[in-house]
CSV table of C-alpha atoms in Angstrom, one decimal:
chain,number,residue,atom,x,y,z
A,99,MET,CA,46.4,20.4,-40.3
A,100,ILE,CA,43.6,18.2,-39.0
A,101,HIS,CA,42.4,19.0,-35.5
A,102,ILE,CA,41.8,16.2,-33.0
A,103,LYS,CA,38.2,17.4,-32.6
A,104,ASN,CA,37.5,16.9,-36.3
A,105,ILE,CA,39.0,13.4,-36.2
A,106,HIS,CA,36.6,12.5,-33.3
A,107,THR,CA,33.7,13.9,-35.3
A,108,CYS,CA,34.6,11.9,-38.4
A,109,SER,CA,34.9,8.7,-36.3
A,110,LEU,CA,31.5,9.3,-34.8
A,111,ILE,CA,29.9,9.8,-38.2
A,112,LEU,CA,31.6,6.6,-39.6
A,113,THR,CA,30.4,4.6,-36.5
A,114,VAL,CA,26.8,5.7,-36.9
A,115,SER,CA,26.9,5.0,-40.6
A,116,VAL,CA,28.1,1.4,-40.1
A,117,LEU,CA,25.5,0.8,-37.5
A,118,MET,CA,22.7,2.1,-39.8
A,119,MET,CA,24.0,-0.3,-42.5
A,120,LEU,CA,24.0,-3.2,-40.1
A,121,ILE,CA,20.4,-2.4,-39.0
A,122,SER,CA,19.2,-2.0,-42.6
A,123,CYS,CA,20.8,-5.3,-43.6
A,124,SER,CA,19.2,-7.2,-40.8
A,125,ASN,CA,15.7,-6.1,-41.9
A,126,LYS,CA,13.9,-6.6,-45.1
A,127,ASN,CA,10.8,-4.5,-45.9
A,128,GLY,CA,10.5,-3.7,-42.2
A,129,PHE,CA,10.2,-7.3,-41.0
A,130,ILE,CA,12.7,-9.2,-38.8
A,131,GLU,CA,14.0,-12.3,-40.5
A,132,PRO,CA,13.1,-15.7,-38.7
A,133,VAL,CA,15.8,-17.0,-36.5
A,134,SER,CA,15.7,-20.3,-38.5
A,135,THR,CA,14.9,-21.3,-42.1
A,136,ASP,CA,13.8,-24.8,-41.0
A,137,MET,CA,10.1,-24.8,-41.8
A,138,THR,CA,9.5,-28.3,-40.4
A,139,LYS,CA,6.4,-28.5,-38.3
A,140,PRO,CA,7.4,-29.3,-34.7
A,141,ASP,CA,5.9,-32.2,-32.8
A,142,PRO,CA,3.4,-31.3,-30.0
A,143,ILE,CA,4.1,-31.7,-26.3
A,144,THR,CA,3.6,-35.1,-24.7
A,145,ASN,CA,3.1,-36.7,-21.2
A,146,TYR,CA,1.4,-33.5,-19.7
A,147,ARG,CA,0.4,-33.3,-16.1
A,148,VAL,CA,-1.7,-30.6,-14.3
A,149,SER,CA,-1.3,-29.0,-10.9
A,150,ASN,CA,-4.2,-26.7,-10.0
A,151,PHE,CA,-4.0,-23.7,-7.6
A,152,ASN,CA,-6.2,-20.9,-6.7
A,153,GLY,CA,-7.3,-19.2,-9.9
A,154,GLY,CA,-4.9,-21.1,-12.1
A,155,ALA,CA,-2.8,-24.2,-12.9
A,156,TYR,CA,0.7,-25.4,-13.8
A,157,ILE,CA,0.9,-27.6,-16.8
A,158,ILE,CA,4.0,-29.8,-16.9
A,159,TYR,CA,5.0,-31.6,-20.1
A,160,ASP,CA,7.7,-33.2,-22.1
A,161,LEU,CA,9.0,-31.3,-25.1
A,162,PRO,CA,9.8,-33.0,-28.4
A,163,LYS,CA,13.4,-33.7,-29.1
A,164,SER,CA,14.4,-30.9,-31.4
A,165,ASN,CA,17.0,-28.1,-31.5
A,166,ASN,CA,14.5,-26.0,-33.5
A,167,ILE,CA,12.0,-25.2,-30.7
A,168,LEU,CA,11.7,-21.6,-29.4
A,169,TYR,CA,8.7,-21.7,-27.0
A,170,VAL,CA,5.4,-23.3,-26.0
A,171,LYS,CA,2.3,-21.2,-26.3
A,172,ALA,CA,-0.8,-21.6,-24.2
A,173,LYS,CA,-4.1,-20.0,-25.3
A,174,TYR,CA,-7.2,-20.0,-23.1
A,175,TYR,CA,-10.2,-17.9,-22.0
A,176,LEU,CA,-10.5,-16.4,-18.5
A,177,GLY,CA,-14.3,-16.4,-18.4
A,178,ASP,CA,-17.1,-18.3,-20.0
A,179,GLY,CA,-17.0,-19.3,-23.7
A,180,THR,CA,-14.9,-16.8,-25.6
A,181,ASP,CA,-14.8,-14.2,-22.8
A,182,ARG,CA,-11.4,-12.5,-22.3
A,183,PRO,CA,-8.8,-14.5,-24.3
A,184,ALA,CA,-5.4,-14.9,-22.7
A,185,GLU,CA,-2.0,-16.2,-23.8
A,186,THR,CA,1.2,-17.2,-22.1
A,187,ARG,CA,4.5,-18.3,-23.5
A,188,SER,CA,7.2,-20.6,-21.9
A,189,SER,CA,10.8,-20.8,-23.1
A,190,TYR,CA,12.2,-24.1,-24.4
A,191,PHE,CA,14.4,-24.1,-21.3
A,192,SER,CA,11.3,-24.9,-19.2
A,193,ASP,CA,9.0,-27.9,-19.0
A,194,THR,CA,6.2,-26.0,-17.3
A,195,THR,CA,3.8,-23.3,-18.2
A,196,MET,CA,1.5,-21.4,-15.8
A,197,VAL,CA,-2.0,-20.3,-16.7
A,198,GLU,CA,-3.9,-18.0,-14.3
A,199,GLY,CA,-6.5,-15.4,-13.9
A,200,PHE,CA,-9.5,-17.7,-14.3
A,201,ALA,CA,-12.8,-16.3,-13.0
A,202,ASP,CA,-14.2,-19.5,-11.4
A,203,ALA,CA,-13.3,-22.8,-9.8
A,204,LYS,CA,-14.4,-25.0,-12.7
A,205,GLU,CA,-13.0,-26.7,-15.8
A,206,TYR,CA,-11.3,-24.8,-18.6
A,207,GLU,CA,-9.6,-25.8,-21.8
A,208,VAL,CA,-6.1,-24.7,-22.6
A,209,LYS,CA,-4.6,-25.2,-26.0
A,210,LEU,CA,-0.8,-25.7,-26.1
A,211,THR,CA,1.3,-25.5,-29.2
A,212,VAL,CA,5.0,-25.9,-29.7
A,213,VAL,CA,6.5,-23.0,-31.8
A,214,SER,CA,9.7,-23.4,-33.8
A,215,ARG,CA,12.5,-20.9,-34.3
A,216,ALA,CA,11.0,-20.3,-37.8
A,217,ASN,CA,7.6,-19.4,-36.1
A,218,VAL,CA,6.0,-22.7,-37.3
A,219,GLU,CA,3.4,-24.1,-34.8
A,220,SER,CA,2.7,-27.7,-34.0
A,221,GLU,CA,-0.7,-29.2,-33.8
A,222,PRO,CA,-2.5,-28.0,-30.6
A,223,ILE,CA,-2.9,-30.2,-27.6
A,224,THR,CA,-6.0,-29.5,-25.5
A,225,VAL,CA,-5.4,-29.7,-21.8
A,226,LYS,CA,-8.2,-29.4,-19.3
A,227,VAL,CA,-7.5,-27.6,-16.0
A,228,LYS,CA,-9.7,-27.0,-13.0
A,229,PRO,CA,-8.4,-24.1,-10.9
A,230,LEU,CA,-9.2,-23.9,-7.2
A,231,THR,CA,-11.4,-21.0,-6.0
A,232,PRO,CA,-9.8,-17.8,-7.2
A,233,VAL,CA,-8.3,-15.5,-4.5
A,234,TYR,CA,-10.6,-12.6,-5.2
A,235,ARG,CA,-13.6,-14.8,-4.5
A,236,LEU,CA,-12.1,-16.1,-1.3
A,237,ILE,CA,-11.6,-12.5,-0.1
A,238,ALA,CA,-15.1,-11.5,-1.1
A,239,ALA,CA,-16.6,-14.4,0.8
A,240,ASN,CA,-15.1,-13.1,4.1
A,241,LEU,CA,-15.4,-9.3,3.5
A,242,THR,CA,-17.4,-7.4,6.1
A,243,MET,CA,-18.5,-3.8,6.5
A,244,VAL,CA,-18.7,-2.6,10.1
A,245,PRO,CA,-19.4,0.8,11.8
A,246,ASP,CA,-16.5,3.2,12.2
A,247,PHE,CA,-16.2,6.8,13.3
A,248,ALA,CA,-18.0,8.9,10.8
A,249,GLY,CA,-17.9,6.0,8.3
A,250,VAL,CA,-17.7,2.4,7.4
A,251,ARG,CA,-14.7,0.1,8.0
A,252,ILE,CA,-14.1,-2.6,5.3
A,253,GLU,CA,-12.3,-5.7,6.6
A,254,ALA,CA,-11.3,-9.0,4.9
A,255,ASN,CA,-8.6,-11.7,5.1
A,256,ASN,CA,-6.1,-12.0,2.2
A,257,GLU,CA,-4.0,-14.9,3.4
A,258,TYR,CA,-2.4,-15.4,0.0
A,259,LYS,CA,-1.2,-11.8,0.0
A,260,LYS,CA,-2.4,-11.3,-3.6
A,261,ASN,CA,-3.0,-7.8,-5.1
A,262,VAL,CA,-6.7,-7.2,-5.2
A,263,GLY,CA,-8.9,-4.1,-5.6
A,264,VAL,CA,-11.6,-3.4,-3.0
A,265,VAL,CA,-14.3,-1.2,-4.5
A,266,PHE,CA,-16.6,0.6,-2.1
A,267,LEU,CA,-20.0,2.0,-3.3
A,268,ASP,CA,-22.7,4.1,-1.8
A,269,ASP,CA,-26.1,5.6,-2.9
A,270,ALA,CA,-25.3,9.1,-1.6
A,271,LEU,CA,-27.4,10.9,-4.2
A,272,GLY,CA,-30.2,8.5,-4.3
A,273,GLY,CA,-29.8,7.7,-8.0
A,274,GLY,CA,-28.2,4.3,-7.6
A,275,TYR,CA,-24.9,3.0,-6.3
A,276,SER,CA,-21.7,4.6,-7.6
A,277,ILE,CA,-18.0,4.1,-6.7
A,278,ARG,CA,-16.9,6.1,-3.7
A,279,GLN,CA,-13.5,4.7,-3.1
A,280,GLN,CA,-11.1,2.1,-4.7
A,281,THR,CA,-8.3,0.6,-2.7
A,282,VAL,CA,-5.6,-1.8,-4.1
A,283,THR,CA,-3.7,-3.9,-1.6
A,284,ASP,CA,-1.8,-7.1,-1.0
A,285,PHE,CA,-1.9,-6.8,2.8
A,286,PRO,CA,-2.8,-10.1,4.5
A,287,LEU,CA,-5.4,-8.2,6.6
A,288,ILE,CA,-7.4,-5.7,4.6
A,289,SER,CA,-8.8,-3.0,6.9
A,290,PHE,CA,-9.6,0.6,5.9
A,291,ALA,CA,-12.3,3.2,6.7
A,292,VAL,CA,-14.3,5.3,4.3
A,293,ARG,CA,-15.4,8.4,6.2
A,294,GLY,CA,-17.7,11.4,5.8
A,295,TYR,CA,-21.0,9.8,6.7
A,296,ASP,CA,-23.7,10.8,9.2
A,297,THR,CA,-24.8,8.4,12.0
A,298,ILE,CA,-27.8,7.2,10.0
A,299,PRO,CA,-28.2,3.5,9.1
A,300,LYS,CA,-27.7,2.9,5.4
A,301,VAL,CA,-27.0,0.1,3.0
A,302,TYR,CA,-23.5,0.2,1.7
A,303,ALA,CA,-21.9,-2.0,-0.9
A,304,ALA,CA,-18.5,-3.4,-2.0
A,305,TYR,CA,-16.9,-5.9,-4.3
A,306,ILE,CA,-13.5,-7.4,-5.0
A,307,THR,CA,-11.6,-7.3,-8.3
A,308,ASP,CA,-8.3,-8.6,-9.5
A,309,LYS,CA,-5.7,-7.6,-12.1
A,310,TRP,CA,-7.3,-9.8,-14.8
A,311,GLY,CA,-10.6,-7.9,-14.6
A,312,ASN,CA,-12.5,-10.5,-12.6
A,313,LYS,CA,-15.2,-9.1,-10.3
A,314,SER,CA,-17.0,-10.7,-7.4
A,315,ASP,CA,-20.7,-10.4,-6.6
A,316,THR,CA,-21.6,-7.2,-4.8
A,317,ILE,CA,-21.7,-7.5,-1.0
A,318,ARG,CA,-24.3,-5.3,0.7
A,319,SER,CA,-24.6,-4.5,4.4
A,320,THR,CA,-26.6,-2.1,6.5
A,321,VAL,CA,-24.2,0.0,8.7
A,322,LYS,CA,-24.8,2.8,11.2
A,323,PRO,CA,-21.6,5.0,11.3
A,324,LEU,CA,-20.3,6.0,14.7
A,325,PHE,CA,-20.4,9.6,15.9
A,326,GLU,CA,-17.1,11.6,15.5
A,327,LYS,CA,-16.1,15.2,15.8
A,328,GLN,CA,-12.8,17.1,15.7
A,329,LEU,CA,-11.7,17.8,19.3
A,330,ASN,CA,-11.5,21.5,20.2
A,331,LYS,CA,-7.9,22.5,20.2
A,332,GLY,CA,-8.8,25.3,22.6
A,333,GLY,CA,-9.0,22.8,25.4
A,334,PHE,CA,-5.6,21.3,24.8
A,335,LYS,CA,-2.7,22.4,26.9
A,336,ALA,CA,0.7,21.1,28.0
A,337,TYR,CA,0.8,18.8,31.0
A,338,GLN,CA,4.3,18.7,32.5
A,339,PRO,CA,4.7,16.3,35.4
A,340,GLY,CA,8.1,15.8,36.9
A,341,ASP,CA,9.0,12.9,34.5
A,342,ASP,CA,8.4,14.9,31.3
A,343,ILE,CA,11.2,15.3,28.9
A,344,MET,CA,13.2,18.6,28.7
A,345,LEU,CA,11.7,21.0,26.3
A,346,HIS,CA,13.2,23.7,24.2
A,347,ALA,CA,12.3,27.1,25.8
A,348,THR,CA,11.4,28.7,22.5
A,349,TYR,CA,9.3,25.9,21.1
A,350,PRO,CA,6.7,24.7,23.7
A,351,ILE,CA,4.2,21.9,23.5
A,352,SER,CA,1.4,24.5,23.0
A,353,ASN,CA,2.7,25.1,19.5
A,354,LEU,CA,1.3,21.7,18.5
A,355,PHE,CA,-2.3,23.1,19.0
A,356,ASP,CA,-2.2,26.7,18.0
A,357,THR,CA,-4.3,27.7,15.1
A,358,LEU,CA,-4.6,30.4,12.4
A,359,SER,CA,-7.3,33.0,12.4
A,360,ASN,CA,-9.4,30.8,10.1
A,361,GLY,CA,-9.2,27.9,12.6
A,362,GLY,CA,-6.7,26.0,10.5
A,363,PRO,CA,-3.4,24.5,11.8
A,364,ASN,CA,-0.6,26.9,12.4
A,365,THR,CA,2.4,25.0,10.8
A,366,GLY,CA,4.6,28.0,11.1
A,367,SER,CA,5.3,27.1,14.8
A,368,PHE,CA,6.4,23.8,16.2
A,369,TRP,CA,7.2,21.8,19.3
A,370,HIS,CA,10.9,20.9,19.9
A,371,THR,CA,12.8,19.0,22.6
A,372,ASP,CA,15.8,20.4,24.4
A,373,ASN,CA,19.2,19.5,22.8
A,374,LYS,CA,20.4,18.3,26.2
A,375,VAL,CA,18.3,15.1,26.0
A,376,GLY,CA,20.8,12.2,26.0
A,377,GLU,CA,18.8,9.2,24.6
A,378,MET,CA,15.6,8.1,22.9
A,379,PRO,CA,12.7,8.0,23.3
A,380,VAL,CA,11.7,11.6,23.6
A,381,TRP,CA,8.1,12.7,24.3
A,382,CYS,CA,5.7,15.5,25.1
A,383,THR,CA,2.6,15.3,27.3
A,384,PHE,CA,-0.7,17.2,27.0
A,385,THR,CA,-4.2,17.2,28.3
A,386,THR,CA,-7.1,17.3,25.9
A,387,GLY,CA,-9.4,19.3,28.2
A,388,THR,CA,-12.0,16.6,27.8
A,389,TYR,CA,-12.6,12.9,28.2
A,390,ALA,CA,-12.8,11.3,24.8
A,391,LYS,CA,-12.5,8.1,22.8
A,392,LEU,CA,-10.0,8.9,20.1
A,393,SER,CA,-10.7,7.7,16.6
A,394,ARG,CA,-7.9,9.2,14.5
A,395,PHE,CA,-5.4,12.1,14.4
A,396,ARG,CA,-3.3,14.0,11.9
A,397,LEU,CA,0.4,14.7,12.5
A,398,MET,CA,2.0,17.6,10.5
A,399,PRO,CA,5.8,17.7,10.5
A,400,ARG,CA,8.0,20.7,10.9
A,401,ASN,CA,8.6,22.5,7.7
A,402,PHE,CA,12.3,22.0,7.8
A,403,ASP,CA,14.2,19.1,6.2
A,404,VAL,CA,11.1,17.0,6.4
A,405,PHE,CA,12.9,13.7,5.8
A,406,THR,CA,16.4,14.4,7.2
A,407,HIS,CA,15.8,16.2,10.5
A,408,ASN,CA,14.0,15.7,13.9
A,409,ASN,CA,10.5,14.9,12.5
A,410,PRO,CA,9.0,11.7,13.9
A,411,LYS,CA,9.4,8.5,11.9
A,412,LEU,CA,8.4,5.9,14.5
A,413,PHE,CA,6.3,7.0,17.4
A,414,SER,CA,3.5,5.9,19.7
A,415,LEU,CA,0.6,7.4,21.7
A,416,TRP,CA,0.0,6.6,25.3
A,417,GLY,CA,-3.1,7.7,27.2
A,418,THR,CA,-4.6,7.8,30.6
A,419,ASP,CA,-8.1,8.6,32.0
A,420,SER,CA,-6.5,9.9,35.2
A,421,GLU,CA,-6.6,13.7,35.8
A,422,ARG,CA,-3.3,13.4,37.7
A,423,PRO,CA,-1.4,10.3,36.6
A,424,GLY,CA,1.6,9.1,38.5
A,425,PRO,CA,5.2,9.1,37.1
A,426,PHE,CA,5.7,7.2,33.9
A,427,THR,CA,8.8,6.6,31.8
A,428,PRO,CA,7.8,5.1,28.5
A,429,PRO,CA,9.8,2.4,26.9
A,430,LEU,CA,11.4,2.7,23.4
A,431,PHE,CA,8.8,0.3,22.1
A,432,ALA,CA,5.8,-1.6,23.5
A,433,GLU,CA,3.0,-3.6,22.0
A,434,GLU,CA,-0.3,-1.8,21.4
A,435,GLY,CA,-2.5,-2.2,24.5
A,436,THR,CA,0.4,-2.5,26.9
A,437,LYS,CA,-0.4,-1.0,30.3
A,438,ILE,CA,2.2,0.6,32.5
A,439,GLY,CA,0.8,2.1,35.7
A,440,GLU,CA,-2.1,4.4,34.8
A,441,TRP,CA,-1.0,4.6,31.1
A,442,GLU,CA,-2.0,2.4,28.1
A,443,ASN,CA,-0.4,2.2,24.6
A,444,LEU,CA,-3.0,3.5,22.2
A,445,GLY,CA,-1.1,2.7,19.1
A,446,ASN,CA,2.3,2.5,17.3
A,447,PHE,CA,2.7,4.5,14.1
A,448,SER,CA,5.2,5.2,11.3
A,449,PHE,CA,5.3,8.3,9.2
A,450,ASN,CA,5.6,7.6,5.5
A,451,ASP,CA,9.0,7.7,3.8
A,452,PRO,CA,9.1,9.6,0.4
A,453,LEU,CA,6.2,8.2,-1.6
A,454,SER,CA,8.3,8.4,-4.8
A,455,GLY,CA,10.5,5.7,-3.4
A,456,ALA,CA,13.5,8.0,-3.2
A,457,ALA,CA,15.9,7.9,-0.2
A,458,ARG,CA,15.1,10.3,2.6
A,459,ASN,CA,18.1,12.5,1.7
A,460,ALA,CA,17.0,12.5,-2.0
A,461,ALA,CA,13.3,13.2,-1.6
A,462,THR,CA,11.7,15.1,-4.4
A,463,GLN,CA,9.9,18.4,-4.0
A,464,ALA,CA,6.6,16.5,-4.6
A,465,ASP,CA,7.6,14.1,-1.8
A,466,LYS,CA,8.1,17.1,0.6
A,467,ASP,CA,5.0,18.9,-0.4
A,468,GLU,CA,2.9,15.7,0.2
A,469,ALA,CA,4.6,15.1,3.6
A,470,LEU,CA,3.9,18.7,4.7
A,471,LYS,CA,0.2,18.1,4.3
A,472,GLY,CA,0.4,15.8,7.2
A,473,GLN,CA,-0.4,12.2,7.6
A,474,GLU,CA,-3.6,10.7,9.2
A,475,PHE,CA,-3.4,7.8,11.6
A,476,THR,CA,-6.2,5.6,13.0
A,477,VAL,CA,-6.3,4.9,16.7
A,478,ARG,CA,-7.1,1.2,17.4
A,479,PHE,CA,-10.8,0.7,17.8
A,480,ASN,CA,-10.7,-0.9,21.3
A,481,ALA,CA,-8.5,1.8,22.8
A,482,PRO,CA,-9.9,3.3,26.0
A,483,LYS,CA,-11.2,6.8,26.5
A,484,VAL,CA,-8.5,9.2,27.7
A,485,ARG,CA,-7.9,12.6,29.2
A,486,ILE,CA,-4.2,13.0,28.9
A,487,ILE,CA,-2.0,11.9,26.0
A,488,ARG,CA,1.8,11.4,25.7
A,489,MET,CA,3.4,11.3,22.2
A,490,VAL,CA,6.5,9.2,22.4
A,491,VAL,CA,9.0,9.4,19.6
A,492,SER,CA,11.3,6.4,19.4
A,493,GLU,CA,13.0,7.3,16.0
A,494,THR,CA,13.3,10.5,14.0
A,495,MET,CA,13.8,10.7,10.2
A,496,ALA,CA,17.5,11.4,10.7
A,497,ARG,CA,17.8,9.1,13.8
A,498,THR,CA,18.7,12.1,16.0
A,499,ILE,CA,18.2,12.3,19.8
A,500,GLN,CA,15.6,15.2,19.5
A,501,GLY,CA,12.1,15.5,18.3
A,502,ASN,CA,9.9,18.1,16.7
A,503,ALA,CA,6.5,18.5,15.0
A,504,ALA,CA,4.3,21.3,13.8
A,505,ASP,CA,0.7,20.2,14.5
A,506,LEU,CA,-1.5,17.5,16.0
A,507,THR,CA,-5.3,17.4,15.3
A,508,PHE,CA,-7.5,14.8,16.9
A,509,TRP,CA,-11.0,13.4,16.2
A,510,GLY,CA,-13.1,11.3,18.4
A,511,ASP,CA,-16.2,11.0,20.6
A,512,GLU,CA,-16.3,12.9,23.9
A,513,ARG,CA,-19.9,12.3,24.7
């Protein structure tokens, strides 16, 4: 008697064998046969027009009347002479090909050939294009380096929202400039800081690159970084006016600033709001024990369901220079710089979702490990000096009506 399992196994073997025969019949000596046996040389394109853009051009043309055309091939060089060859292909369904990645705003030659289904090429047609100024050069032309806290802030406009690389260099060891940091971005406003420098004027450098390997001239600027220090957590304490939100008795605000014996953040404890709070936002208020212009801070989430619990997702900082500010109920959202009574919005912030791209409820262990290191945020440069801070949570990772966090560390200038 033949078992059903054996019949399935035999069917699988037969199917695989047929597939292998089909594959072997479709190839000869390892080469795929042409899709056509018509070796007639195709006619070239005609009636071409050029539309230039920043760093590239569209070439519009008429295809020859033939059913044997597969694509149009464009060959060109991105730089001078024979520097960095490039090739693009456009289907026979299209009457346009795009060439891009040119290094300069000048004239370039592009050779276009029509390729048949039998891989036979027409005579090439040489088309001259003259791209507008490439985006990487436009960005380099408006790049600036300005003082920031303990470092240098690089800023530039990227109105075309193209992906570019910003390469920052320094001469830290005195042996010539070397790369200190590389940042890739397509943000319309490029703005980031490179920190770790003393308040001594030095010449720093940067240049812009793009995905085709183009590189701008190096921009140099003398910058004197601003003074910055980590604020002493020993001076931080809860400030609980009559309008403060209800707190969980077991998890006070002071848990945000307690430290380990080595001075590091104690992420084993955390602040938590009371479960009787009825609506968002929720907040906590604390005094810094000093009068400081804040530069940046790090928020470390509670080590519990990092992306699916009460950890802050959207939050803001409000500050006041008053030692005894009046009552203040913060809104769910306000623009940065908004003033309400004695308080001013110092900035609005968003904690990263899983960096892997996974949903919050499907975060990988690597996502969680990265989040638990904390995330650093920059306080807007023109924010005022403050004595008392209120962290206002408008949305948690799980959109709950509670809030918690493990640690807050601040940097700034209290002189």
